[in-house]
Amino acid sequence: MSIQIGILGYGNLGRGVEAAIKMNSDTELAAVYTRRAPEALTIATEGVPVKSIADLESGNEALDVLIICGGSATDLPTMTPKFAALYNVIDSFDTHANIPVHFANVDAAAKAAGKVGVISCGWDPGMFSLNRLYASAVLPNGNDYTFWGKGVSQGHSDAVRRIDGVLDCRQYTIPVPAALERVRNGENPTLTTREKHTRECFVVAADGADLARIENEIKTMPNYFADYDTTVHFITAEEMARDHSGLPHGGSVLYSGTTSDGTKHVIEYSLKLDSNPEFTGSVLVAYARAAARLNAEGKSGAMTVFDIAPAYLSAKSGEELRAHCL
Amino acid sequence: MSIQIGILGYGNLGRGVEAAIKMNSDTELAAVYTRRAPEALTIATEGVPVKSIADLESGNEALDVLIICGGSATDLPTMTPKFAALYNVIDSFDTHANIPVHFANVDAAAKAAGKVGVISCGWDPGMFSLNRLYASAVLPNGNDYTFWGKGVSQGHSDAVRRIDGVLDCRQYTIPVPAALERVRNGENPTLTTREKHTRECFVVAADGADLARIENEIKTMPNYFADYDTTVHFITAEEMARDHSGLPHGGSVLYSGTTSDGTKHVIEYSLKLDSNPEFTGSVLVAYARAAARLNAEGKSGAMTVFDIAPAYLSAKSGEELRAHCL
C-alpha cells in the first residue's frame, strides 16, 4: 500500500508537491484540498478528487500525511497546529523569528493527537539548514555563509508589483561572485548585506508611466532594496512571458572552519534549481515518507529536519542504502 | 561532565581525532591506547595517559566512547566487533564490499552488550554518503557522481613506495575539470574511470635507479593506475619534505535529477580540506557525541551516518539549533 498524501492549497508549491509525488513510486496523491470552490479547480493528476478544506475537519480523510502548502505569514501559523491535531502534517514555514512559537504550537497539537508534525521543510529552511548543522557540528570553530540565487524571489517581485504604474515584475537575487570567492578561499570575511548579493528587476510598466520614478521607488524601498545594489530593466509583456516565465532558484551554504593551528577546511553545498516549487515539493514529499514511518513507529510531536535520521527519507531499505549510498 | 573519549591507534587518524577533541568543549580525551609499548609513545595532549590496548579488554576503562583508528583491511574487521562488546565505538571502515558483513558483526556484538557501534564514519564513507542519500531521496529520478581530490591518496602513495628503487612517493588524485563541468551543467553524462580522474605522482628514487622502468611500473599497475592517465615527476627528498608534507584532500558529490517534464536540478556538495586526517577525526568526534547520547537513551546496535538524526551531532540544544541553524 503506497503512502497516501493529501495536498492542502494548490498554488505553485501545491503543484510542485503534486509533480514530486509522481516521481516516487511508493507515494500516491489521495486528494487536493482547497479553500476555493472545489468544482472550479482542475488539477494535473487525473482521477484524483479535489475537495473542500472543510472536508479535512472530520479527521476521517484517508491520509497518511497532509502536506500544507500555505503562506507563512497568515496560513501556516493557524493551519499547521489545527491539522496536526488530526493528521500527520508537513509544512514549509519560513518566518524565522516565529519558528519557536510555531514549533511549540504544532508540538502541543501533534503530541495530544499522537501525530507527527514536520515544520520548516524545503531547501531554506530545510536542506540548507541541514548543511549549516552538519558543518558546524563537525567543525565547531568556524562560520557559515548562506548565498541565495541566482533565482527569482517571489516576495521581492510582489513588492515591486505593488508600485504604482508597474504591471509585472520578476526580481532576481544574485550572489556577488567576489564575496563567494573570498569565502571559498577560507578567508572567513565579514560581509555586509550589500557585499553579498545584488538584485536585478525586470519590470513591465504601464503605458506612459514615469519610468524614472518607478526605478527610484524600487531602488530606495526599505528592507527590500535600499541595502542592495539594484539594477532595473524595463521590458515588454511579451519579453516577460518569453524570457522570465520560470521560477529558477538556488544558492550555496558555505562553511569555513579550522582544526589545529589554523588548518583550514571549506565545506560548500549548492543547489541549482530549474524550478523552486518543484524542488521544494520534492523535499516535502521525502519528509512526508519519513513522517508516515515515524508515526507508524509510535513517534509523535513536532519535528524539524534536524530531528529525523536520513534513512527515513529514502524509499530504499537500510541494506540497500548501505550497499549503494554509503 | 564532558564526554570521555578513548583513541585506539595513534597514527595520522588518531592524531586527527586528538586535534578534533580539543576543538569541542564538551569532549575530553581520556586515554590513547596503542599496540606499541605505551612508554615509547608521546602524544600531543599533556597529562593524558598512554595505555596498552590490553587495558581495554577488561571493559572497565572509564570511556563514554572508544574511537578505533585502525586500518580497514585487517584491524577494524576484528577490533570493532571485539570492542563493541565492551564500549560504545566508532570506526571509519571503508572497504565498501565488506560493509554488510562488518555491519552485521558489529551489530551482533553491540546489541548483546547494550552498546552503540557507529561504523564507516568520516567523509567518504560519511559526509559524502549523507549527500548521496539526501539527494537521491529528494530527487529519486537522477544520478550521483563522486569526484575525489585534488588530494593525497595514501593507498596509492603506498603502492608506489613498494616499487623497487622508490624511496618515497606522494600521489595526488585530481578530478578532470571537463567532467565536473558536464555534471554541473546537468548533462547526466556516462563517464569512464579515465574520464573522471587523473593521477599525479611525486617520486623520490634511489640513486642510480632506472627512472624509465619505475615510471612504467607505476603507469601500468593494475587497479591503482592502469585505468588512469598518470603523470610521474621525480623529485629530491628535500623537495618532498618542502612541498608535499601535508595531507590535503577533498572532492565533490554531485547529483543531477529531474522532476516534471525534465525540469533539472543539480545538487553539489564539496569539501576542500587542508588535512584529511584532522577533518575525518572531526567527523568521528561529532559522531562520538551522538553515540554517547544515543546509548544514554537506551539505544544499542550498529549504526551508520544514515541512522542518526543530525541534531545528535551538535553540542547545541534543539532550541538553539532551531534558532540559529534552521
Short mmCIF file of N, CA and C in Angstrom, two decimals, chain A residues 121-183:
data_model
loop_
_atom_site.label_atom_id
_atom_site.label_comp_id
_atom_site.label_asym_id
_atom_site.label_seq_id
_atom_site.Cartn_x
_atom_site.Cartn_y
_atom_site.Cartn_z
N CYS A 121 10.20 22.80 6.32
CA CYS A 121 10.81 21.82 5.44
C CYS A 121 10.87 22.38 4.01
N GLY A 122 11.98 22.15 3.32
CA GLY A 122 12.15 22.67 1.96
C GLY A 122 13.65 22.78 1.74
N TRP A 123 14.11 23.86 1.07
CA TRP A 123 15.57 23.95 0.95
C TRP A 123 16.18 25.03 1.84
N ASP A 124 15.46 26.11 2.14
CA ASP A 124 15.94 27.03 3.17
C ASP A 124 14.74 27.75 3.77
N PRO A 125 14.27 27.32 4.93
CA PRO A 125 14.81 26.26 5.79
C PRO A 125 14.62 24.87 5.19
N GLY A 126 15.54 23.98 5.53
CA GLY A 126 15.47 22.61 5.03
C GLY A 126 16.87 22.10 4.72
N MET A 127 17.14 21.82 3.44
CA MET A 127 18.44 21.24 3.08
C MET A 127 19.60 22.19 3.46
N PHE A 128 19.39 23.49 3.30
CA PHE A 128 20.45 24.43 3.71
C PHE A 128 20.68 24.35 5.23
N SER A 129 19.59 24.24 5.99
CA SER A 129 19.72 24.17 7.45
C SER A 129 20.53 22.94 7.85
N LEU A 130 20.23 21.81 7.20
CA LEU A 130 20.98 20.57 7.49
C LEU A 130 22.47 20.80 7.28
N ASN A 131 22.81 21.48 6.20
CA ASN A 131 24.22 21.69 5.92
C ASN A 131 24.88 22.64 6.90
N ARG A 132 24.12 23.66 7.37
CA ARG A 132 24.67 24.52 8.43
C ARG A 132 24.92 23.69 9.69
N LEU A 133 23.98 22.80 10.02
CA LEU A 133 24.13 22.00 11.24
C LEU A 133 25.29 21.01 11.12
N TYR A 134 25.31 20.20 10.07
CA TYR A 134 26.37 19.19 9.93
C TYR A 134 27.74 19.87 9.96
N ALA A 135 27.89 20.96 9.22
CA ALA A 135 29.20 21.61 9.14
C ALA A 135 29.63 22.16 10.50
N SER A 136 28.71 22.81 11.21
CA SER A 136 29.10 23.42 12.49
C SER A 136 29.29 22.36 13.57
N ALA A 137 28.63 21.21 13.44
CA ALA A 137 28.84 20.14 14.42
C ALA A 137 30.21 19.49 14.21
N VAL A 138 30.62 19.36 12.95
CA VAL A 138 31.91 18.72 12.65
C VAL A 138 33.07 19.69 12.92
N LEU A 139 32.87 20.95 12.56
CA LEU A 139 33.91 21.97 12.74
C LEU A 139 33.37 23.10 13.62
N PRO A 140 33.34 22.91 14.94
CA PRO A 140 32.70 23.94 15.77
C PRO A 140 33.40 25.29 15.70
N ASN A 141 34.67 25.31 15.33
CA ASN A 141 35.37 26.58 15.22
C ASN A 141 35.32 27.07 13.78
N GLY A 142 34.23 27.76 13.42
CA GLY A 142 34.09 28.22 12.04
C GLY A 142 32.87 29.10 11.87
N ASN A 143 32.62 29.49 10.64
CA ASN A 143 31.50 30.38 10.32
C ASN A 143 30.77 29.88 9.10
N ASP A 144 29.42 30.05 9.11
CA ASP A 144 28.68 29.70 7.91
C ASP A 144 28.25 30.94 7.16
N TYR A 145 28.11 30.77 5.85
CA TYR A 145 27.71 31.84 4.94
C TYR A 145 26.64 31.27 4.02
N THR A 146 25.49 31.93 3.93
CA THR A 146 24.47 31.47 3.00
C THR A 146 24.30 32.50 1.89
N PHE A 147 24.40 32.04 0.67
CA PHE A 147 24.16 32.89 -0.51
C PHE A 147 22.94 32.35 -1.23
N TRP A 148 22.03 33.24 -1.63
CA TRP A 148 20.86 32.80 -2.39
C TRP A 148 20.97 33.27 -3.84
N GLY A 149 20.51 32.41 -4.76
CA GLY A 149 20.48 32.78 -6.16
C GLY A 149 21.61 32.14 -6.94
N LYS A 150 21.63 32.40 -8.24
CA LYS A 150 20.72 33.31 -8.91
C LYS A 150 19.34 32.70 -9.00
N GLY A 151 18.31 33.51 -8.61
CA GLY A 151 16.97 32.98 -8.68
C GLY A 151 15.92 34.04 -8.43
N VAL A 152 14.68 33.65 -8.70
CA VAL A 152 13.56 34.57 -8.57
C VAL A 152 13.09 34.61 -7.12
N SER A 153 13.07 35.81 -6.54
CA SER A 153 12.46 35.98 -5.23
C SER A 153 11.03 36.44 -5.44
N GLN A 154 10.07 35.58 -5.04
CA GLN A 154 8.67 35.93 -5.26
C GLN A 154 8.25 37.08 -4.35
N GLY A 155 8.79 37.15 -3.14
CA GLY A 155 8.46 38.25 -2.24
C GLY A 155 8.89 39.60 -2.81
N HIS A 156 10.13 39.66 -3.36
CA HIS A 156 10.61 40.91 -3.93
C HIS A 156 9.87 41.26 -5.22
N SER A 157 9.53 40.25 -6.02
CA SER A 157 8.77 40.52 -7.25
C SER A 157 7.41 41.13 -6.88
N ASP A 158 6.76 40.55 -5.86
CA ASP A 158 5.46 41.07 -5.42
C ASP A 158 5.57 42.50 -4.91
N ALA A 159 6.65 42.80 -4.18
CA ALA A 159 6.81 44.15 -3.62
C ALA A 159 6.89 45.18 -4.74
N VAL A 160 7.59 44.86 -5.83
CA VAL A 160 7.70 45.79 -6.95
C VAL A 160 6.35 45.93 -7.66
N ARG A 161 5.62 44.84 -7.76
CA ARG A 161 4.30 44.90 -8.43
C ARG A 161 3.33 45.85 -7.74
N ARG A 162 3.57 46.10 -6.47
CA ARG A 162 2.65 47.00 -5.74
C ARG A 162 2.94 48.47 -6.02
N ILE A 163 4.05 48.78 -6.75
CA ILE A 163 4.37 50.18 -7.07
C ILE A 163 3.43 50.67 -8.17
N ASP A 164 2.94 51.88 -8.01
CA ASP A 164 2.03 52.49 -8.98
C ASP A 164 2.67 52.54 -10.37
N GLY A 165 1.97 52.05 -11.39
CA GLY A 165 2.49 52.08 -12.76
C GLY A 165 3.21 50.80 -13.15
N VAL A 166 3.40 49.85 -12.21
CA VAL A 166 4.06 48.57 -12.53
C VAL A 166 2.99 47.52 -12.82
N LEU A 167 3.07 46.90 -14.00
CA LEU A 167 2.12 45.84 -14.35
C LEU A 167 2.64 44.46 -13.95
N ASP A 168 3.95 44.28 -14.07
CA ASP A 168 4.52 42.97 -13.71
C ASP A 168 6.00 43.15 -13.38
N CYS A 169 6.52 42.23 -12.61
CA CYS A 169 7.96 42.27 -12.26
C CYS A 169 8.47 40.88 -11.96
N ARG A 170 9.72 40.66 -12.34
CA ARG A 170 10.43 39.46 -11.89
C ARG A 170 11.75 39.93 -11.31
N GLN A 171 11.98 39.62 -10.03
CA GLN A 171 13.19 40.06 -9.34
C GLN A 171 14.13 38.90 -9.12
N TYR A 172 15.37 39.03 -9.61
CA TYR A 172 16.39 38.01 -9.40
C TYR A 172 17.37 38.45 -8.31
N THR A 173 17.62 37.53 -7.38
CA THR A 173 18.63 37.72 -6.34
C THR A 173 19.90 37.05 -6.86
N ILE A 174 21.03 37.76 -6.78
CA ILE A 174 22.28 37.27 -7.38
C ILE A 174 23.42 37.39 -6.38
N PRO A 175 24.10 36.28 -6.08
CA PRO A 175 25.26 36.38 -5.17
C PRO A 175 26.39 37.18 -5.84
N VAL A 176 27.16 37.91 -5.07
CA VAL A 176 28.30 38.65 -5.61
C VAL A 176 29.47 37.67 -5.76
N PRO A 177 29.95 37.45 -6.99
CA PRO A 177 31.00 36.44 -7.19
C PRO A 177 32.24 36.66 -6.33
N ALA A 178 32.64 37.91 -6.14
CA ALA A 178 33.87 38.17 -5.37
C ALA A 178 33.69 37.75 -3.91
N ALA A 179 32.48 37.93 -3.38
CA ALA A 179 32.23 37.54 -1.98
C ALA A 179 32.27 36.02 -1.85
N LEU A 180 31.61 35.34 -2.78
CA LEU A 180 31.64 33.87 -2.81
C LEU A 180 33.09 33.38 -2.86
N GLU A 181 33.88 34.00 -3.71
CA GLU A 181 35.27 33.58 -3.89
C GLU A 181 36.06 33.74 -2.59
N ARG A 182 35.84 34.84 -1.88
CA ARG A 182 36.57 35.05 -0.62
C ARG A 182 36.22 33.97 0.40
N VAL A 183 34.94 33.59 0.45
CA VAL A 183 34.54 32.55 1.40
C VAL A 183 35.12 31.21 0.98
#
